């Protein structure tokens, strides 16, 4: 990367840095509720099923949002599309502070359709739904930006770098939210974290333009970005994507493995509290360790496939080899629920989280390997919807299992096996990563 930067310029890496910051903010906003679960559960008397329904509402909105987000980004462009997404999700994140107030209006409506919830549960279901709609725009916009700003040889690395922001967000949250909560209360934890997105919006408006319009981009760097063969000027109706096995490969990969990440994000704080007695005062460092490991996995997984391709491996061999390595490293999570020592469990979860992020960096890059740039946002939207549907299922199943057994054994067994199954499905659908013929 350094040699290429020295030759042609560095503006594309500044853009990658903006995507990294957006991913960080995205995960801060969505993880706050997972960290505050024991606090909110105690204050409002939620059951495990109540909490799973709150998480389910986010996943439902996330799935619905992806139907439109990818297509919207393809239609209006990454600059405006990303701006709209972060405004929506930041306002929704702030609205969590007044969730019980919203619940006074929402609870009767839900009750009228046979969904009887307390005021607090109804309110959090409502604001989590709004958050899911807004956050669904993050990854379609980010992956499309990478496809526009990077040649194929650098896309997995760039994706790994910006995707590592999700881990930075996840490890930043347990460092700042407990302090805010103990000092000012959970109300202000939602306010403070929600406001951060508007700072990013200012940077995005000041620094971002498409490559062809960017005033600071050198001709040499633009030529490097456009060094791959030109994409055909296609326009693919969203529903037409379901006719392509390449789209199904990505979507099923997301459906089978995204739920595992949602599990880590929304239930690992509860797992550590339930099994090892941790609370907001002492849960921060274990979560930091988990997401630091995940950060290394995100960058390392993207680097590995890029390194293999740079040494003559085909994109098919390089991507799938990296994904296989990640899938193998995800399996030890099955032992975490039986670990007697806190730090053994933390290490196992951290390795699995690292494996997921390395896997995810390569899975996202498959879209730009198999589809032209104008269709990438829509394909990511389709896959994101499939992943969110999987997240909806894992939310309900986890809630039921914990309510019935109080144990994470079967939940982690599913998490450890999902990646090898997903890789087999992807390979059967696209044995050679053949580009989709959209003409």
Coordinates of C-alpha atoms in Angstrom, one line a residue:
X1 CA 0.0 0.0 0.0
X2 CA 2.8 2.4 0.9
X3 CA 4.6 1.9 -2.4
X4 CA 1.4 2.5 -4.4
X5 CA 0.6 5.6 -2.3
X6 CA 4.1 7.0 -3.0
X7 CA 3.6 6.6 -6.7
X8 CA 0.1 7.8 -7.3
X9 CA -1.2 9.7 -4.2
X10 CA -3.2 9.2 -1.1
X11 CA -6.6 10.8 -1.5
X12 CA -8.4 7.4 -1.8
X13 CA -7.0 6.5 1.7
X14 CA -8.5 9.7 3.1
X15 CA -11.8 8.7 1.7
X16 CA -11.3 5.3 3.3
X17 CA -10.6 7.0 6.6
X18 CA -14.0 8.8 6.4
X19 CA -15.7 5.4 5.8
X20 CA -13.8 4.1 8.9
X21 CA -15.1 6.9 11.0
X22 CA -18.7 6.3 9.8
X23 CA -18.5 2.6 10.6
X24 CA -17.2 3.5 14.1
X25 CA -20.1 5.9 14.7
X26 CA -22.5 3.4 13.3
X27 CA -21.5 0.7 15.8
X28 CA -21.4 3.1 18.7
X29 CA -25.0 4.0 18.1
X30 CA -26.2 0.5 17.6
X31 CA -24.2 -1.1 20.5
X32 CA -25.2 1.3 23.3
X33 CA -28.4 -0.7 24.1
X34 CA -26.5 -3.9 24.3
X35 CA -24.2 -2.5 26.9
X36 CA -27.0 -0.9 28.8
X37 CA -29.2 -4.1 28.7
X38 CA -28.7 -5.1 32.3
X39 CA -29.3 -1.5 33.5
X40 CA -32.5 -1.0 31.4
X41 CA -33.7 -4.5 32.2
X42 CA -33.5 -3.7 35.9
X43 CA -35.1 -0.3 35.6
X44 CA -38.0 -1.3 33.3
X45 CA -38.4 -5.0 34.3
X46 CA -37.8 -6.4 30.8
X47 CA -37.8 -10.1 30.2
X48 CA -35.4 -11.8 27.8
X49 CA -38.2 -12.0 25.3
X50 CA -38.9 -8.3 25.7
X51 CA -35.3 -7.5 24.9
X52 CA -35.2 -9.9 22.0
X53 CA -38.3 -8.1 20.6
X54 CA -36.5 -4.8 20.9
X55 CA -33.5 -6.2 19.0
X56 CA -35.9 -7.9 16.5
X57 CA -37.4 -4.5 15.7
X58 CA -34.0 -3.1 14.7
X59 CA -33.3 -6.1 12.5
X60 CA -36.7 -5.9 10.9
X61 CA -36.1 -2.2 10.0
X62 CA -32.6 -3.0 8.9
X63 CA -33.9 -5.6 6.5
X64 CA -36.6 -3.3 5.2
X65 CA -34.2 -0.4 4.9
X66 CA -31.8 -2.5 2.7
X67 CA -34.6 -3.0 0.2
X68 CA -34.3 0.7 -0.6
X69 CA -30.9 1.8 0.7
X70 CA -28.7 0.2 -1.9
X71 CA -31.0 1.3 -4.8
X72 CA -31.2 4.8 -3.4
X73 CA -27.4 5.1 -3.1
X74 CA -27.0 3.8 -6.7
X75 CA -29.6 6.4 -7.8
X76 CA -28.5 9.6 -5.9
X77 CA -24.9 8.8 -5.4
X78 CA -22.7 8.2 -2.4
X79 CA -22.3 11.8 -1.3
X80 CA -25.9 12.5 -0.8
X81 CA -27.0 9.0 0.0
X82 CA -24.5 8.7 2.9
X83 CA -25.4 12.1 4.2
X84 CA -29.1 11.2 4.3
X85 CA -28.4 7.9 6.1
X86 CA -26.3 9.4 8.9
X87 CA -28.8 12.2 9.6
X88 CA -31.6 9.6 10.0
X89 CA -29.7 7.2 12.2
X90 CA -28.2 10.0 14.4
X91 CA -31.6 11.5 15.1
X92 CA -33.0 8.0 15.9
X93 CA -30.0 7.3 18.2
X94 CA -30.8 10.5 20.1
X95 CA -34.5 9.6 20.3
X96 CA -33.6 6.6 22.4
X97 CA -33.3 9.0 25.4
X98 CA -37.1 9.7 25.1
X99 CA -38.1 6.1 24.2
X100 CA -40.5 5.7 27.2
X101 CA -42.2 9.0 26.1
X102 CA -42.7 7.6 22.5
X103 CA -44.0 4.4 24.1
X104 CA -47.0 6.2 25.5
X105 CA -48.2 6.8 21.9
X106 CA -46.9 3.5 20.4
X107 CA -48.0 1.0 23.1
X108 CA -51.8 1.5 22.4
X109 CA -51.2 1.1 18.6
X110 CA -49.3 -2.1 19.1
X111 CA -51.9 -3.3 21.6
X112 CA -54.5 -2.7 19.0
X113 CA -52.9 -5.2 16.6
X114 CA -52.5 -7.8 19.4
X115 CA -48.9 -6.9 20.5
X116 CA -49.2 -6.1 24.2
X117 CA -46.1 -4.3 25.4
X118 CA -45.3 -2.1 28.3
X119 CA -44.7 1.6 27.6
X120 CA -40.9 1.3 27.8
X121 CA -40.7 -1.8 25.6
X122 CA -43.0 -0.2 23.0
X123 CA -41.0 3.0 23.0
X124 CA -37.6 1.2 22.5
X125 CA -39.1 -1.0 19.8
X126 CA -40.2 2.2 18.0
X127 CA -36.8 4.0 18.2
X128 CA -34.8 0.9 17.4
X129 CA -36.9 0.5 14.3
X130 CA -36.1 4.1 13.2
X131 CA -32.4 3.4 13.9
X132 CA -32.4 0.3 11.8
X133 CA -33.9 2.2 8.8
X134 CA -31.2 4.9 9.0
X135 CA -28.3 2.5 9.6
X136 CA -29.2 0.3 6.7
X137 CA -27.6 2.9 4.4
X138 CA -24.1 2.7 5.9
X139 CA -22.7 -0.5 4.2
X140 CA -24.3 -0.1 0.8
X141 CA -22.8 3.5 0.6
X142 CA -19.4 2.4 2.0
X143 CA -19.0 -0.6 -0.3
X144 CA -20.1 1.5 -3.3
X145 CA -17.6 4.2 -2.3
X146 CA -14.8 1.6 -2.1
X147 CA -15.8 0.3 -5.6
X148 CA -15.6 3.8 -7.0
X149 CA -12.4 4.8 -5.3
X150 CA -10.2 1.7 -5.4
X151 CA -9.1 -0.8 -8.1
X152 CA -9.9 -4.4 -7.4
X153 CA -6.5 -5.3 -6.1
X154 CA -7.0 -2.9 -3.2
X155 CA -10.6 -3.3 -2.4
X156 CA -10.4 -6.1 0.2
X157 CA -7.8 -4.2 2.1
X158 CA -9.8 -0.9 1.9
X159 CA -12.9 -2.8 3.0
X160 CA -11.0 -4.4 5.9
X161 CA -9.8 -1.0 7.0
X162 CA -13.1 0.8 7.0
X163 CA -14.9 -2.3 8.4
X164 CA -12.4 -2.3 11.3
X165 CA -14.2 0.9 12.4
X166 CA -17.1 -1.3 13.5
X167 CA -14.7 -2.9 16.0
X168 CA -13.4 0.5 17.1
X169 CA -17.0 1.6 17.7
X170 CA -17.7 -1.6 19.6
X171 CA -14.7 -1.2 21.8
X172 CA -15.1 2.6 22.3
X173 CA -18.7 2.2 23.5
X174 CA -17.8 0.2 26.7
X175 CA -15.1 2.9 27.5
X176 CA -17.4 5.9 27.3
X177 CA -20.9 4.7 27.9
X178 CA -20.4 3.4 31.5
X179 CA -18.8 6.7 32.5
X180 CA -21.6 8.8 31.0
X181 CA -24.2 6.5 32.5
X182 CA -22.7 6.6 36.0
X183 CA -22.1 10.3 35.9
X184 CA -25.2 11.6 34.1
X185 CA -27.5 8.6 33.6
X186 CA -28.5 6.3 30.7
X187 CA -30.5 9.2 29.1
X188 CA -27.4 11.2 28.3
X189 CA -25.5 8.1 27.1
X190 CA -28.0 8.0 24.2
X191 CA -27.9 11.8 23.6
X192 CA -24.1 12.1 23.6
X193 CA -23.4 9.2 21.3
X194 CA -26.1 10.2 18.9
X195 CA -24.7 13.7 18.4
X196 CA -21.3 12.4 17.1
X197 CA -22.8 11.6 13.7
X198 CA -23.4 15.2 12.9
X199 CA -19.7 16.0 13.4
X200 CA -18.9 13.3 10.8
X201 CA -21.5 14.8 8.4
X202 CA -19.5 18.1 8.4
X203 CA -16.3 16.2 7.4
X204 CA -18.1 14.3 4.7
X205 CA -19.5 17.4 3.1
X206 CA -16.1 19.2 3.2
X207 CA -13.9 16.3 2.0
X208 CA -15.9 14.0 -0.2
X209 CA -16.5 14.2 -3.9
X210 CA -16.6 11.4 -6.5
X211 CA -13.1 10.6 -8.0
X212 CA -13.8 12.3 -11.3
X213 CA -14.9 15.6 -9.5
X214 CA -12.4 15.6 -6.6
X215 CA -10.3 18.8 -6.7
X216 CA -7.3 17.3 -4.9
X217 CA -7.1 14.0 -6.8
X218 CA -4.1 13.8 -9.1
X219 CA -4.3 12.5 -12.7
X220 CA -2.0 9.6 -11.7
X221 CA -4.2 8.5 -8.8
X222 CA -7.3 8.8 -10.9
X223 CA -5.7 6.6 -13.6
X224 CA -4.7 4.1 -10.9
X225 CA -8.3 4.0 -9.5
X226 CA -9.6 3.4 -13.0
X227 CA -7.0 0.9 -14.0
X228 CA -9.5 -2.0 -14.1
X229 CA -11.5 -2.5 -17.3
X230 CA -14.3 0.0 -17.5
X231 CA -17.7 -1.2 -16.2
X232 CA -20.6 -1.3 -18.6
X233 CA -23.2 1.5 -18.1
X234 CA -25.8 -0.9 -16.8
X235 CA -29.0 -0.2 -14.8
X236 CA -30.3 -3.3 -13.0
X237 CA -33.8 -3.4 -11.5
X238 CA -33.5 -4.5 -7.9
X239 CA -35.8 -7.5 -8.3
X240 CA -33.8 -8.7 -11.4
X241 CA -30.9 -9.3 -9.1
X242 CA -32.6 -12.5 -7.7
X243 CA -32.0 -14.1 -11.1
X244 CA -28.2 -14.1 -10.6
X245 CA -26.5 -16.8 -8.6
X246 CA -23.7 -14.4 -7.8
X247 CA -26.2 -12.2 -5.9
X248 CA -27.6 -15.3 -4.2
X249 CA -24.0 -16.3 -3.1
X250 CA -23.5 -13.0 -1.4
X251 CA -27.0 -12.9 0.1
X252 CA -26.8 -16.4 1.5
X253 CA -23.4 -15.7 2.9
X254 CA -24.8 -12.7 4.7
X255 CA -27.9 -14.6 5.8
X256 CA -25.8 -17.4 7.4
X257 CA -23.1 -15.3 9.1
X258 CA -24.4 -11.8 9.8
X259 CA -26.6 -13.2 12.7
X260 CA -23.5 -14.3 14.5
X261 CA -22.1 -10.7 14.6
X262 CA -25.5 -9.5 15.8
X263 CA -25.3 -12.1 18.5
X264 CA -21.9 -10.8 19.6
X265 CA -22.9 -7.2 19.5
X266 CA -26.2 -7.4 21.4
X267 CA -25.6 -10.4 23.7
X268 CA -21.9 -10.6 24.6
X269 CA -22.3 -8.0 27.4
X270 CA -25.2 -10.1 28.8
X271 CA -23.1 -13.3 28.4
X272 CA -20.2 -11.8 30.5
X273 CA -22.7 -10.5 33.1
X274 CA -24.6 -13.8 33.3
X275 CA -21.6 -16.1 33.4
X276 CA -18.9 -14.0 35.2
X277 CA -20.9 -11.4 37.2
X278 CA -19.6 -8.4 35.3
X279 CA -21.4 -5.0 35.4
X280 CA -20.9 -1.6 33.8
X281 CA -18.0 -0.9 36.2
X282 CA -15.9 -3.8 35.1
X283 CA -17.2 -5.0 31.8
X284 CA -15.2 -2.4 29.7
X285 CA -11.8 -4.1 29.5
X286 CA -13.1 -7.5 28.4
X287 CA -15.1 -5.9 25.6
X288 CA -12.1 -3.8 24.6
X289 CA -10.0 -6.9 24.3
X290 CA -12.7 -8.6 22.2
X291 CA -13.0 -5.8 19.7
X292 CA -9.3 -5.0 19.5
X293 CA -8.9 -8.6 18.4
X294 CA -11.8 -8.1 16.0
X295 CA -10.0 -5.0 14.6
X296 CA -6.9 -7.1 13.8
X297 CA -9.1 -9.7 12.1
X298 CA -10.8 -7.1 9.9
X299 CA -7.6 -5.7 8.6
X300 CA -5.8 -9.0 8.5
X301 CA -8.6 -10.8 6.6
X302 CA -8.6 -8.1 4.0
X303 CA -4.8 -8.0 3.8
X304 CA -4.5 -11.7 3.4
X305 CA -6.6 -12.0 0.2
X306 CA -5.0 -8.8 -1.2
X307 CA -1.5 -10.3 -0.4
X308 CA -2.4 -13.6 -2.1
X309 CA -3.8 -11.8 -5.2
X310 CA -0.7 -9.6 -5.4
X311 CA 1.4 -12.7 -5.6
X312 CA -0.4 -14.1 -8.5
X313 CA -3.3 -15.9 -7.0
X314 CA -6.6 -15.5 -8.8
X315 CA -9.3 -13.4 -7.0
X316 CA -11.3 -16.6 -6.6
X317 CA -8.5 -18.5 -4.9
X318 CA -7.3 -15.5 -2.8
X319 CA -10.8 -14.5 -1.5
X320 CA -11.9 -18.1 -0.7
X321 CA -8.7 -19.1 0.9
X322 CA -8.9 -16.0 3.2
X323 CA -12.5 -16.8 3.9
X324 CA -11.7 -20.5 4.8
X325 CA -9.0 -19.4 7.2
X326 CA -11.5 -17.1 8.9
X327 CA -14.1 -19.8 9.0
X328 CA -11.7 -22.2 10.8
X329 CA -10.8 -19.5 13.4
X330 CA -14.5 -18.9 14.1
X331 CA -15.1 -22.5 15.3
X332 CA -13.5 -22.3 18.9
X333 CA -16.4 -20.1 20.0
X334 CA -18.3 -23.3 20.8
X335 CA -16.1 -23.7 23.9
X336 CA -16.6 -20.2 25.3
X337 CA -19.8 -20.9 27.2
X338 CA -18.1 -23.7 29.2
X339 CA -14.9 -21.7 30.0
X340 CA -14.4 -21.4 33.7
X341 CA -12.0 -18.5 33.4
X342 CA -13.2 -15.1 32.3
X343 CA -10.2 -14.4 30.1
X344 CA -10.3 -17.7 28.4
X345 CA -13.9 -16.9 27.4
X346 CA -12.9 -13.4 26.3
X347 CA -10.1 -14.7 24.2
X348 CA -12.3 -17.3 22.5
X349 CA -15.0 -14.7 21.8
X350 CA -12.3 -12.2 20.6
X351 CA -10.8 -14.8 18.1
X352 CA -14.3 -15.6 16.8
X353 CA -15.1 -11.8 16.4
X354 CA -11.8 -11.4 14.6
X355 CA -12.6 -14.3 12.3
X356 CA -16.0 -12.8 11.5
X357 CA -14.6 -9.4 10.6
X358 CA -11.9 -10.9 8.3
X359 CA -14.6 -13.0 6.7
X360 CA -16.9 -10.0 6.3
X361 CA -14.2 -7.9 4.6
X362 CA -13.8 -10.6 1.9
X363 CA -17.5 -11.3 1.6
X364 CA -18.2 -7.6 0.9
X365 CA -15.5 -7.5 -1.7
X366 CA -17.1 -10.4 -3.6
X367 CA -19.8 -7.9 -4.8
X368 CA -17.3 -5.8 -6.6
X369 CA -15.5 -8.9 -7.9
X370 CA -18.7 -10.1 -9.6
X371 CA -20.7 -7.0 -10.3
X372 CA -20.0 -3.7 -12.1
X373 CA -19.8 -0.5 -9.9
X374 CA -23.2 0.8 -10.9
X375 CA -24.9 -2.3 -9.4
X376 CA -22.7 -2.7 -6.3
X377 CA -24.9 -0.7 -4.0
X378 CA -28.0 -2.7 -5.0
X379 CA -26.3 -6.0 -4.5
X380 CA -25.0 -5.0 -1.1
X381 CA -28.5 -3.9 -0.2
X382 CA -29.9 -7.3 -1.2
X383 CA -27.3 -9.1 0.9
X384 CA -27.7 -6.7 3.8
X385 CA -31.5 -7.4 3.8
X386 CA -30.7 -11.2 3.9
X387 CA -28.3 -10.7 6.8
X388 CA -30.8 -8.6 8.7
X389 CA -33.5 -11.3 8.2
X390 CA -31.0 -13.8 9.7
X391 CA -30.4 -11.3 12.5
X392 CA -34.2 -11.2 13.2
X393 CA -34.2 -15.0 13.5
X394 CA -31.2 -15.1 15.8
X395 CA -32.7 -12.4 18.0
X396 CA -35.9 -14.4 18.6
X397 CA -34.2 -17.8 18.9
X398 CA -31.6 -16.4 21.4
X399 CA -34.3 -14.8 23.5
X400 CA -36.3 -18.1 23.6
X401 CA -33.2 -20.2 24.4
X402 CA -32.0 -17.9 27.2
X403 CA -35.5 -17.6 28.7
X404 CA -35.8 -21.4 28.7
X405 CA -32.3 -22.6 29.6
X406 CA -30.3 -19.6 30.7
X407 CA -27.3 -21.0 28.8
X408 CA -25.4 -20.0 25.7
X409 CA -24.1 -23.5 24.8
X410 CA -26.4 -24.2 21.8
X411 CA -26.3 -20.5 20.7
X412 CA -22.4 -20.6 20.4
X413 CA -22.6 -24.0 18.7
X414 CA -24.5 -22.4 15.8
X415 CA -22.2 -19.5 15.8
X416 CA -19.1 -21.6 15.4
X417 CA -20.4 -23.7 12.5
X418 CA -22.1 -21.0 10.4
X419 CA -19.0 -19.9 8.4
X420 CA -17.9 -23.2 7.0
X421 CA -21.5 -23.9 5.9
X422 CA -21.7 -20.4 4.3
X423 CA -18.4 -20.9 2.5
X424 CA -19.6 -24.2 1.1
X425 CA -22.8 -22.6 -0.2
X426 CA -20.9 -19.7 -1.8
X427 CA -18.5 -22.1 -3.5
X428 CA -21.3 -24.2 -4.9
X429 CA -23.0 -21.2 -6.3
X430 CA -19.9 -19.4 -7.7
X431 CA -17.1 -21.9 -8.0
X432 CA -15.0 -19.4 -9.9
X433 CA -16.4 -15.9 -9.0
X434 CA -17.6 -15.5 -12.5
X435 CA -18.7 -11.9 -13.2
X436 CA -22.5 -11.6 -13.7
X437 CA -23.6 -10.9 -17.2
X438 CA -25.9 -8.0 -16.8
X439 CA -26.3 -7.1 -20.4

